[in-house]
Coordinates of N, CA, C and O and ligand atoms in Angstrom, one line a residue:
M1 N 4.8 87.5 -231.2 CA 4.0 86.4 -231.6 C 2.7 86.6 -232.1 O 2.0 87.1 -231.0
P2 N 2.0 86.1 -233.0 CA 1.0 86.5 -233.5 C -0.1 85.4 -232.4 O 0.1 84.5 -231.9
A3 N -1.3 86.2 -232.4 CA -2.2 85.3 -231.2 C -2.7 83.9 -231.8 O -2.7 83.7 -233.2
K4 N -2.6 82.9 -230.7 CA -2.7 81.7 -231.2 C -4.1 81.3 -230.2 O -4.2 81.3 -228.9
I5 N -5.1 80.5 -230.7 CA -6.4 80.4 -230.2 C -6.6 79.0 -229.9 O -6.6 78.5 -231.4
T6 N -6.4 78.5 -228.7 CA -6.6 76.8 -228.7 C -8.0 76.7 -228.0 O -8.3 77.2 -227.2
I7 N -8.6 75.7 -228.8 CA -10.0 75.2 -228.1 C -9.8 74.0 -227.4 O -9.4 73.0 -227.6
R8 N -10.2 74.1 -225.7 CA -9.8 73.5 -224.9 C -11.2 72.3 -224.9 O -12.0 73.0 -224.6
N9 N -10.9 71.0 -225.1 CA -11.7 69.9 -225.2 C -12.5 70.1 -223.8 O -12.1 70.2 -222.6
N10 N -14.0 70.5 -223.6 CA -14.7 70.4 -222.5 C -14.2 71.7 -221.6 O -14.5 71.6 -220.2
G11 N -13.5 72.9 -222.4 CA -13.0 73.8 -221.7 C -13.0 75.2 -222.5 O -13.9 75.4 -223.2
P12 N -12.1 76.1 -221.8 CA -12.1 77.4 -222.5 C -11.4 77.3 -223.8 O -11.0 76.8 -224.3
L13 N -11.6 78.7 -224.3 CA -10.7 79.3 -225.4 C -9.4 79.8 -224.9 O -9.6 80.8 -223.9
R14 N -8.2 79.4 -225.0 CA -7.2 79.8 -224.6 C -6.1 80.5 -225.5 O -5.9 80.1 -226.7
I15 N -6.1 81.8 -225.1 CA -5.4 83.0 -226.0 C -4.0 83.2 -225.7 O -3.7 83.4 -224.5
E16 N -3.2 82.9 -226.2 CA -1.8 83.6 -226.1 C -1.2 84.3 -227.2 O -1.4 83.9 -228.2
G17 N -0.2 84.8 -227.1 CA 0.6 85.5 -227.9 C 0.4 87.2 -227.8 O -0.2 87.6 -226.7
E18 N 0.1 87.8 -228.9 CA 0.1 89.3 -229.1 C -1.5 89.4 -229.3 O -2.1 89.0 -230.2
F19 N -2.4 89.8 -228.4 CA -3.8 89.9 -228.4 C -4.2 91.0 -227.5 O -3.5 91.3 -226.9
T20 N -5.6 91.9 -227.9 CA -6.2 92.5 -227.2 C -7.8 92.3 -227.2 O -7.9 91.7 -228.3
I21 N -8.3 92.3 -225.9 CA -9.6 91.8 -225.9 C -10.4 93.4 -225.5 O -10.0 93.8 -224.5
V22 N -11.4 93.3 -226.5 CA -11.9 94.6 -226.2 C -13.7 94.4 -226.2 O -14.0 93.4 -226.4
D23 N -14.4 95.2 -225.3 CA -15.8 95.2 -225.3 C -16.6 95.7 -226.8 O -15.7 95.9 -227.4
Q24 N -17.9 95.5 -226.5 CA -18.3 95.7 -228.0 C -18.3 97.3 -228.5 O -18.6 97.7 -229.3
D25 N -17.8 98.4 -227.5 CA -17.4 99.7 -227.8 C -16.2 99.6 -227.7 O -15.5 100.9 -227.8
D26 N -15.4 98.7 -228.3 CA -13.9 98.7 -228.3 C -12.9 99.4 -227.1 O -11.7 99.6 -227.8
R27 N -13.4 99.1 -226.1 CA -12.8 99.8 -224.8 C -11.9 98.3 -224.4 O -12.5 97.4 -224.7
P28 N -10.7 98.5 -224.4 CA -9.5 97.3 -224.2 C -9.9 96.9 -222.5 O -10.0 97.9 -221.7
F29 N -10.0 95.7 -222.2 CA -9.7 95.1 -220.9 C -7.9 95.2 -220.5 O -7.3 95.1 -221.2
D30 N -8.2 95.7 -219.4 CA -6.9 95.5 -218.7 C -6.4 94.3 -218.1 O -7.0 94.0 -217.1
L31 N -5.5 93.6 -219.0 CA -5.5 92.2 -218.4 C -4.3 91.9 -217.4 O -4.0 90.9 -217.1
G32 N -3.8 93.2 -216.5 CA -2.7 93.0 -215.8 C -1.3 92.6 -216.0 O -1.2 91.9 -215.3
G33 N -1.3 92.5 -217.4 CA 0.1 92.2 -218.0 C 0.1 90.7 -218.1 O 1.2 90.1 -218.6
R34 N -1.0 89.9 -218.4 CA -1.1 88.8 -218.7 C -0.9 88.4 -220.2 O -1.5 89.4 -220.8
T35 N 0.0 87.4 -220.4 CA 0.3 87.2 -221.8 C -0.6 85.8 -222.4 O -0.5 85.4 -223.6
V36 N -1.3 85.3 -221.3 CA -2.2 83.9 -221.9 C -3.4 84.2 -220.9 O -3.4 84.7 -219.7
I37 N -4.6 83.9 -221.6 CA -5.7 84.1 -220.9 C -6.8 83.0 -221.5 O -6.9 82.7 -222.6
T38 N -8.0 82.8 -220.6 CA -8.7 81.8 -221.2 C -10.3 82.4 -221.0 O -10.2 83.2 -219.8
L39 N -11.0 82.3 -222.2 CA -12.4 82.7 -222.4 C -13.2 81.9 -222.2 O -13.2 80.7 -222.9
C40 N -14.3 82.2 -221.3 CA -15.5 80.9 -221.1 C -16.2 80.4 -222.5 O -16.5 81.5 -223.2
R41 N -16.3 79.3 -222.5 CA -17.1 78.6 -223.8 C -18.1 78.0 -223.2 O -19.1 77.6 -223.8
C42 N -18.1 78.0 -221.7 CA -19.4 77.2 -221.3 C -20.6 77.8 -221.0 O -21.7 77.3 -220.8
G43 N -20.6 79.1 -220.7 CA -21.4 79.8 -220.5 C -21.6 80.2 -218.9 O -22.5 80.8 -218.4
Q44 N -20.8 79.3 -217.9 CA -21.1 79.5 -216.7 C -20.2 80.1 -215.8 O -20.5 80.1 -214.4
S45 N -19.3 80.8 -216.3 CA -18.2 81.7 -215.5 C -19.0 82.7 -214.8 O -20.1 83.5 -215.2
N46 N -18.7 83.1 -213.4 CA -19.0 84.2 -212.6 C -18.2 85.3 -212.9 O -18.2 86.5 -212.6
N47 N -17.3 85.1 -214.0 CA -16.5 86.4 -214.4 C -16.0 86.2 -215.9 O -14.9 86.6 -216.4
K48 N -17.4 86.4 -216.5 CA -17.4 86.2 -218.1 C -16.8 87.9 -218.5 O -17.2 88.8 -217.7
P49 N -15.8 88.0 -219.6 CA -16.0 86.5 -220.9 C -14.6 85.6 -220.2 O -14.7 85.0 -220.9
F50 N -14.3 85.7 -219.1 CA -13.0 85.1 -218.6 C -13.5 83.6 -217.9 O -14.6 83.4 -217.2
C51 N -12.8 82.9 -218.3 CA -13.0 81.4 -217.6 C -12.6 81.6 -215.8 O -11.6 81.9 -215.9
D52 N -13.5 80.6 -215.2 CA -13.2 80.8 -213.6 C -13.5 79.3 -213.4 O -13.4 79.1 -212.1
S53 N -13.1 78.4 -214.2 CA -13.0 77.1 -214.3 C -14.4 76.4 -213.7 O -14.7 74.9 -213.3
A54 N -15.7 77.0 -213.7 CA -16.7 76.3 -213.6 C -17.2 75.1 -214.6 O -17.9 74.6 -214.5
H55 N -16.4 75.4 -215.9 CA -16.9 74.1 -216.7 C -16.5 72.7 -216.0 O -17.1 71.6 -216.6
K56 N -15.6 72.6 -215.4 CA -15.3 71.5 -214.5 C -16.4 71.1 -213.6 O -16.2 69.7 -213.5
T57 N -17.3 71.7 -213.1 CA -18.4 71.1 -212.4 C -19.6 71.2 -213.0 O -20.6 70.8 -212.2
C58 N -19.9 71.8 -214.2 CA -20.9 72.2 -215.0 C -21.4 71.0 -215.7 O -22.7 71.0 -216.3
G59 N -20.7 69.9 -216.1 CA -21.1 69.1 -217.2 C -20.7 69.4 -218.4 O -21.3 68.9 -219.8
F60 N -19.9 70.5 -218.9 CA -19.9 71.1 -220.0 C -19.0 70.0 -220.8 O -17.9 69.4 -220.4
D61 N -20.0 69.9 -221.9 CA -19.3 68.5 -223.1 C -18.9 69.0 -224.4 O -20.0 69.2 -225.0
S62 N -17.9 69.4 -224.9 CA -17.6 69.8 -226.1 C -15.9 69.5 -226.7 O -15.4 70.2 -226.2
A63 N -15.9 68.5 -227.2 CA -14.5 68.1 -227.6 C -14.7 68.7 -229.2 O -15.5 68.4 -230.1
V64 N -13.5 69.3 -229.6 CA -13.3 69.7 -230.8 C -12.2 69.3 -231.5 O -11.1 69.6 -230.9
I65 N -12.3 68.8 -233.0 CA -11.4 68.6 -233.6 C -11.4 69.6 -234.8 O -12.5 70.1 -235.6
A66 N -10.2 70.1 -235.2 CA -10.0 71.2 -236.1 C -10.7 70.6 -237.6 O -10.3 69.5 -237.9
R67 N -11.0 71.4 -238.1 CA -11.9 71.0 -239.6 C -11.9 72.3 -240.5 O -11.6 73.3 -240.3
V68 N -12.2 72.0 -241.8 CA -12.2 72.9 -242.8 C -13.6 73.5 -242.7 O -14.6 72.5 -242.8
L69 N -13.7 74.8 -242.5 CA -15.2 75.2 -242.9 C -15.3 75.9 -244.4 O -14.3 76.1 -245.2
P70 N -16.7 75.7 -244.7 CA -17.0 75.9 -246.2 C -16.3 77.6 -246.3 O -16.6 78.4 -245.5
P71 N -16.5 78.3 -247.7 CA -16.0 79.3 -247.9 C -17.4 80.5 -247.2 O -18.5 79.9 -247.3
P72 N -16.9 81.6 -246.9 CA -18.1 82.5 -246.4 C -19.1 82.8 -247.6 O -19.0 82.9 -248.8
A73 N -20.7 83.1 -247.0 CA -21.4 83.2 -247.7 C -21.0 84.7 -248.6 O -20.5 85.5 -247.8
P74 N -21.5 85.0 -249.7 CA -21.2 86.4 -250.6 C -22.0 87.4 -249.5 O -23.4 87.0 -249.2
K75 N -21.6 88.3 -249.7 CA -22.4 89.6 -248.9 C -23.3 89.9 -249.9 O -22.9 90.3 -251.1
P76 N -24.7 90.4 -249.8 CA -25.3 91.1 -250.6 C -24.7 92.4 -251.1 O -24.1 93.1 -250.1
A77 N -25.0 92.7 -252.3 CA -24.5 93.9 -252.8 C -25.4 95.1 -252.4 O -26.1 95.3 -252.1
Ligands
FES1 S1 -15.1 77.6 -220.1 FE1 -14.1 77.6 -218.2 S2 -16.0 78.5 -217.2 FE2 -16.9 78.2 -218.7

């Protein structure tokens, strides 16, 4: 199953399916066999980039509704 990312209202990004999470040097995280993971969106996790539920007590407020984005800006030649 391709990766599916769900934006949780007032919470994390939930990723499920087939995915790999890497750092900026392309080193993969060992997720210990997890097939579902949540990434912090509030910035308050003590286990970044993963969610540790800090969003529940820090007042994070971000409800998201899916929408259409404009086309990407053309890259300079
Ligand atoms: S979204 Fe859960 S700790 Fe940040």
